Amino acid sequence: MSKVWFAQVQRSVLGAIAFSTLATLPNPSAAQSLPPTKDVIGQNVTSVSQLSDVRPTDWAFTALQSLVERYGCIAGYPDRTFRGKQATSRYEFAAGLNACLDKINEIISAGLADKVSKTDLATLQKLQEEFAAELATLRGRVDTLEAKTTKLEAQQFSTTTKLDGQVIVSASASGSGSDSLLNPIGNASGLSGKANTTVISRVRLNLNTSFTGEDLLLTRLEAGNGGTNLSNSLNDAGGVFRGFTGFKNSSVFDYSEAGTTFTLGRLRYDFPIGKDIRASLGAVMSLNDHLDHNSFANDESVDFSSRLFINNPLILPVNDGAGGAIAWNIGGSAFTLRAGYVAATANQATNDGTINRGLFGDPYQGTVELEFAPKNSENDSPLALRLQYTRASVNNLDYNTGGLNLEWAFNKAIAVFGRYGFGNISNRGSAIANALPTYINAGVTSDAISPQTWSAGFAFPDLFKEGAMGAIAIGQPFIESKVGNATQTNVELFYRFPISSNISITPDLQFIFNPNNNSSNSTITVGTLRTVFTF
């Protein structure tokens, strides 16, 4: 076939075929690559006037109009453009030709062969001969894809459930100038001030089930290597002071201490109530999935490792248990009201003589949060302010605490964030030193303490690479003059570098001054290299 004839055929019949059929086709070769998938997913058109960049004065207008009206085998790009001047490869041309052949075969099969002109049939016959190899390749690939699709549909895990997962593996080295850490009144706490290099891991498997497309049943299985690490703050005193520095325990890493056998990490059902309200009920849930969010300090897999910077310890003293949560975006405005409740021992019906258990027993927590997050022209919320209040009970100590959570992205390259917590923890009329004898300074006879906590930092999204982030933060987990002779201060900085869309590496460095609110304790330094895999 001569180049002149080929050019004439392009100009008269198929010179500007769109590439809508190419999105599902694999690259035939590196030398003849197709446009990106997001650019080639086209939309069928019923009139040439629907293509914004095709005008009646264009030389291809009549040919396009004929193909659309007679055969309906023309499509445009998602933005309703045709891009007729864009160059095409032989494989792309063959894909467009194949689309027209299929349409004409449908017309003939319907007994409407007289609607197809002999001139067009002759042209198509010549084009079929010229592009026989390309058409055979494309049809073979389509058949293979159809076979694979059929096999996947037959063998898929579930029509309603999708599986995703996350693996965290970190190597850490830490130490301080003293061999043991002291508790706030100066007695050895039993915690080593020096630690060997460790490797800590955690695996999470999430089964995400949706029955309506708008709901979610989350079932999470979780396991690790049982790793532990150097404590960075007040000991948990048998669970009494869990809320002072974080949840579960007061370790340096939020992802440490997952056991070697799989446990049920989440079991909850999220569902909409009307247009602006979403609710969640769960037998195993965590309130920090619903409250105290922060775009730059909220997730141990992508930002900070220590619990002080992930959530406000005074706002979420219990956090885990059975309960529910609700979020109401008030009239689609910038205001969202959230509330949540959990009981950590909801599965225990008995009273052990000192603490009342069950769904409404100790330890429990109820929290409300009002968020103000106006959207900009790009539908983002660069500024968010959250006001919080918590009422809780932990080992017969009553918590009444308030909090503030702020984030502000000045631009796409820098943001500031922070949290502040304050309130009252009381022992119901008895001296609080009776409940916490190893933590309250001698001579304190009051029945309550009034702790504060704060953290603040800067984040740098897309630092040096799209998807990366660097950040630095400083904070004090527990400020109370009646506890210890100093105030513990934490500093943490990290840089998350994405290797791919599924793998990231994060060097992390922490400094802990006056550990356990005791000035006699030497500064702790912790260096970590964290690798995260998602699938």
Coordinates of N, CA, C and O in Angstrom, one line a residue, residues 143 156 168 192 232 326:
D143 N -9.1 -11.4 23.7 CA -9.5 -12.7 24.1 C -8.9 -13.2 25.4 O -9.5 -13.8 26.2
Q156 N -12.8 -15.2 42.5 CA -12.6 -14.0 43.4 C -13.0 -14.4 44.8 O -13.9 -15.3 45.1
I168 N 4.5 -3.4 58.9 CA 5.5 -2.4 59.4 C 6.6 -3.2 60.0 O 6.4 -4.1 60.8
S192 N 14.8 -0.4 82.0 CA 16.1 -0.1 81.6 C 16.3 1.2 80.9 O 15.5 1.6 80.0
N232 N 9.1 5.7 77.2 CA 9.5 7.1 77.0 C 8.8 8.0 78.0 O 8.8 9.2 77.9
I326 N -20.5 8.7 66.1 CA -21.4 9.3 65.1 C -20.7 10.6 64.6 O -20.0 11.3 65.4

